[in-house]
């Protein structure tokens, strides 16, 4: 495949998957009910109030996780750097869990407390991992992963502690938040996630040039006029914003942030000016496809979409390790 043709092909296929997904399900929906969204029929409610917002949440979540993964991989110069392996998803889960455990429930400018808690936890996790790598000069892939795994396990232990100390109702709510599933009725979650995903994606896409230079090394980026510390703070904040928003709505969903940037990089090369657009489209289409499989494979029951992404991502992770891509970095 010629690389110039890959970007429009990725965008077209992702949009096709997203448009087709609401029409796929265990119950066939007549076209007449779809064309009349306010008819009040059961079929119309299923299409417009359940399937369509669910697909929108899946697309936004996939785009956000994939873009965050791309940014982390470029800054850490490692294809295994993702929201999951760096402990960012665990940090976001811990932030949301603490709010549930403490019984705090409020809303600021229409954004629920869980989103703020998840974003704060995500920022704390990436701060700890980044500080560790800065403290030890010449860190390797294994060092980076060990730091991320350590942070992830520590936060997971804190989540278990909070869950154990909570009453039955809060414990069940915490467990439900950690499953990693897309359960949407109406457009409330779409409006909740949209500001986080759109802002984070826009910031990172606007920093595509800085990501190109940071992927070659901080010294070279600084010599080309990039304010390295400022750019990293902005990109870290934007990525944490997206991961926190997704975890608050869907819970932690793994491997999207690892597979999507790597596949797009194989098709398009390393230039983040093209790569970022492909990752946004591919990530959204990929998670939409996984969620469609999750709600149809064993219908009328459903699988958490995190199960589908893990079944695909586990073998992909081993492939990265066996082929040596993890050691070669992203440049």
XYZ file of C-alpha atoms in Angstrom:
331
model
C 0.000 0.000 0.000
C 1.293 3.458 -0.870
C 1.458 5.602 2.234
C -0.354 8.636 0.756
C -3.424 6.435 0.169
C -3.448 5.021 3.685
C -4.793 8.118 5.500
C -7.976 8.636 3.434
C -8.571 4.880 3.446
C -8.328 4.753 7.254
C -10.700 7.704 7.613
C -13.251 6.264 5.168
C -13.226 2.794 6.764
C -13.521 4.230 10.278
C -16.445 6.444 9.311
C -18.113 3.511 7.533
C -17.821 1.345 10.663
C -19.185 4.160 12.833
C -22.166 4.866 10.572
C -23.023 1.170 10.163
C -22.662 0.223 13.849
C -26.064 1.546 15.083
C -27.822 -0.624 12.506
C -26.193 -3.810 13.856
C -27.707 -5.585 16.828
C -29.677 -8.595 18.003
C -32.965 -6.924 17.060
C -33.702 -5.852 13.524
C -34.949 -2.284 13.242
C -37.293 -1.317 10.397
C -36.213 1.713 8.390
C -39.537 3.416 9.048
C -38.876 3.607 12.789
C -35.341 4.917 12.245
C -36.553 7.738 9.997
C -38.982 8.914 12.685
C -36.925 9.465 15.858
C -39.830 10.977 17.817
C -42.416 8.341 16.953
C -42.163 6.796 20.427
C -41.894 3.246 19.105
C -39.628 0.716 20.809
C -37.489 0.352 17.687
C -37.006 4.091 17.407
C -35.980 4.323 21.084
C -33.477 1.483 20.620
C -31.847 3.168 17.636
C -31.810 6.812 18.735
C -31.534 6.563 22.541
C -29.420 3.409 22.985
C -27.402 2.406 19.937
C -26.563 5.842 18.489
C -25.279 7.471 21.716
C -23.412 4.263 22.544
C -21.613 4.379 19.200
C -20.761 8.047 19.748
C -19.292 7.287 23.187
C -17.306 4.370 21.725
C -15.893 6.550 18.936
C -14.960 9.401 21.291
C -13.380 7.004 23.783
C -11.388 5.165 21.116
C -10.119 8.404 19.581
C -9.129 9.787 22.976
C -7.322 6.657 24.167
C -5.506 6.212 20.853
C -4.403 9.865 20.729
C -3.187 9.717 24.326
C -1.234 6.550 23.521
C 0.361 8.190 20.491
C 1.436 11.189 22.568
C 2.929 9.025 25.337
C 4.783 6.869 22.810
C 6.316 9.900 21.124
C 7.399 11.592 24.350
C 8.796 8.431 25.947
C 10.092 7.219 22.536
C 8.634 3.804 23.225
C 5.741 1.942 21.516
C 4.820 0.260 24.799
C 4.123 3.555 26.539
C 0.336 3.682 26.835
C -2.206 4.914 29.381
C -2.343 1.359 30.755
C 1.346 0.459 30.902
C 2.225 3.827 32.448
C -0.394 3.421 35.165
C -2.419 6.419 33.956
C -5.612 4.379 33.620
C -5.109 2.982 37.139
C -4.548 6.503 38.443
C -7.746 7.693 36.805
C -9.624 4.710 38.261
C -8.233 5.480 41.709
C -9.369 9.102 41.475
C -12.902 8.074 40.525
C -12.916 5.332 43.187
C -11.888 7.705 45.979
C -14.802 9.992 45.201
C -17.200 7.052 45.351
C -15.635 5.759 48.562
C -15.820 9.176 50.207
C -19.376 9.632 49.039
C -18.569 12.896 47.265
C -21.030 13.771 44.551
C -21.165 17.170 42.893
C -21.209 18.729 39.489
C -19.278 21.753 38.264
C -20.350 23.393 34.984
C -22.242 20.235 34.149
C -19.185 18.006 34.627
C -19.655 15.338 37.339
C -17.191 14.852 40.178
C -16.020 11.502 38.808
C -14.458 13.182 35.784
C -12.443 15.590 37.935
C -11.298 12.786 40.215
C -10.278 10.592 37.274
C -8.314 13.408 35.659
C -6.501 14.222 38.914
C -5.571 10.561 39.350
C -4.313 10.350 35.771
C -2.132 13.438 36.252
C -0.703 12.028 39.480
C 0.215 8.733 37.792
C 2.005 10.320 34.836
C 3.777 12.724 37.202
C 5.138 9.814 39.251
C 6.319 7.830 36.219
C 7.864 10.848 34.520
C 9.622 11.940 37.714
C 11.081 8.465 38.113
C 12.438 8.406 34.579
C 13.887 11.901 35.020
C 15.551 10.921 38.281
C 17.340 8.015 36.647
C 19.317 9.092 33.603
C 19.416 6.839 30.542
C 16.289 4.871 31.430
C 15.536 1.867 29.230
C 12.324 0.283 28.018
C 12.328 -2.146 30.912
C 12.840 0.686 33.413
C 9.946 2.634 31.968
C 7.648 -0.372 32.033
C 8.681 -1.300 35.538
C 7.908 2.218 36.737
C 4.500 2.087 35.060
C 3.738 -1.385 36.404
C 4.791 -0.348 39.906
C 2.536 2.723 39.821
C -0.308 0.665 38.365
C -0.043 -2.050 41.048
C 0.229 0.510 43.823
C -2.859 2.346 42.674
C -4.716 -0.938 42.131
C -3.924 -1.871 45.732
C -5.330 1.445 46.919
C -8.474 0.818 44.869
C -8.900 -2.592 46.518
C -8.384 -1.004 49.939
C -11.047 1.638 49.289
C -13.414 -1.000 47.936
C -12.836 -3.260 50.947
C -13.531 -0.422 53.375
C -16.723 0.650 51.563
C -20.235 -0.560 52.191
C -21.972 -2.970 49.832
C -23.563 -0.287 47.639
C -20.354 1.696 47.147
C -18.324 -1.485 46.687
C -20.643 -2.632 43.905
C -20.475 0.797 42.260
C -16.658 0.753 42.386
C -16.562 -2.750 40.895
C -18.958 -1.690 38.149
C -16.782 1.343 37.326
C -13.703 -0.860 36.953
C -15.176 -3.315 34.435
C -14.373 -1.287 31.331
C -17.679 -1.362 29.495
C -19.751 1.069 27.458
C -23.247 1.259 28.895
C -25.091 4.265 27.578
C -28.728 5.300 27.593
C -29.387 8.749 26.175
C -26.844 11.433 25.343
C -25.751 12.404 28.862
C -22.464 10.471 28.700
C -21.795 11.840 25.203
C -22.017 15.413 26.488
C -19.939 14.444 29.539
C -17.108 12.940 27.468
C -17.130 15.281 24.467
C -15.364 18.309 26.079
C -12.529 16.145 27.460
C -11.991 14.174 24.242
C -12.324 17.123 21.853
C -10.071 19.437 23.872
C -7.394 16.807 24.423
C -7.353 15.679 20.802
C -7.206 19.266 19.534
C -4.286 20.165 21.813
C -2.255 17.115 20.827
C -2.968 17.506 17.106
C -1.821 21.138 17.344
C 1.411 19.879 18.928
C 2.159 17.404 16.123
C 5.315 19.282 15.145
C 6.586 19.236 18.738
C 5.831 15.493 18.946
C 7.913 14.908 15.822
C 10.892 16.623 17.404
C 10.397 15.138 20.888
C 10.349 11.663 19.333
C 13.889 12.271 18.091
C 15.157 13.342 21.508
C 14.755 16.245 23.929
C 18.161 17.785 23.133
C 17.472 17.904 19.401
C 13.973 19.266 20.017
C 15.384 22.035 22.210
C 17.994 22.883 19.563
C 15.143 23.326 17.040
C 13.413 25.889 19.239
C 10.961 23.685 21.135
C 10.306 24.627 24.754
C 10.593 21.015 25.890
C 9.332 21.342 29.459
C 6.390 23.551 28.505
C 5.376 21.343 25.571
C 5.565 18.200 27.693
C 3.445 19.717 30.450
C 0.769 20.734 27.956
C 0.751 17.336 26.221
C 0.763 15.405 29.504
C -2.168 17.481 30.734
C -4.118 16.976 27.494
C -3.500 13.201 27.497
C -4.449 12.893 31.163
C -7.565 14.967 30.499
C -8.686 12.511 27.838
C -7.886 9.362 29.819
C -9.630 10.745 32.892
C -12.724 11.595 30.852
C -12.885 8.126 29.309
C -12.326 6.280 32.589
C -15.026 8.369 34.304
C -17.582 7.319 31.646
C -16.502 3.815 30.588
C -13.957 2.614 33.132
C -10.472 1.493 32.105
C -10.306 0.018 28.572
C -6.919 -1.418 27.725
C -4.721 -1.826 24.650
C -6.466 0.719 22.383
C -3.728 3.236 23.144
C -1.034 0.738 22.265
C -2.317 -1.019 19.153
C -3.824 1.909 17.271
C -0.775 4.229 17.084
C 1.515 1.330 16.205
C -0.706 0.076 13.362
C -1.108 3.604 11.973
C 2.637 4.159 12.245
C 3.267 1.024 10.173
C 0.885 2.318 7.478
C 1.792 6.018 7.470
C 5.260 6.398 8.888
C 6.429 8.550 11.788
C 5.229 12.046 10.818
C 2.728 13.018 13.519
C 1.117 15.632 11.277
C -0.452 12.772 9.301
C -0.272 10.168 12.041
C -2.426 12.123 14.498
C -5.365 12.368 12.080
C -5.123 8.654 11.286
C -4.924 7.706 14.966
C -8.024 9.756 15.835
C -10.053 8.079 13.068
C -8.636 4.575 13.508
C -8.973 4.618 17.300
C -12.603 5.677 17.096
C -13.501 3.128 14.434
C -11.565 0.359 16.188
C -13.300 0.749 19.555
C -16.673 1.137 17.829
C -16.073 -2.178 16.051
C -14.976 -3.866 19.300
C -18.064 -2.577 21.105
C -20.310 -3.807 18.295
C -18.761 -7.261 18.713
C -19.155 -7.012 22.501
C -22.925 -6.440 22.278
C -23.642 -8.972 19.510
C -21.336 -11.996 19.973
C -23.356 -13.592 22.806
C -26.601 -11.618 22.364
C -28.915 -11.013 24.133
C -26.163 -10.894 26.790
C -23.207 -8.525 26.396
C -19.471 -8.720 26.971
C -17.561 -5.782 28.459
C -15.718 -4.163 25.559
C -12.521 -4.361 27.609
C -12.625 -8.138 27.177
C -12.573 -7.793 23.385
C -9.709 -5.260 23.363
C -7.716 -7.418 25.792
C -8.189 -10.530 23.650
C -6.785 -8.597 20.687
C -4.221 -6.564 22.570
C -2.567 -9.377 24.519
C -1.215 -11.188 21.436
C -0.316 -7.814 19.882
C 1.699 -6.910 22.980
C 3.684 -10.179 22.743
C 4.236 -9.564 19.029
C 5.751 -6.171 19.812
C 8.100 -7.753 22.318
C 9.092 -10.709 20.117
C 9.788 -8.589 17.032
C 11.925 -6.145 19.021
C 9.756 -3.142 18.162
C 9.615 -2.229 21.825
C 13.378 -1.796 21.955
C 13.640 0.089 18.665
C 11.340 2.839 19.876
C 9.102 4.974 17.673
C 11.688 6.776 15.538
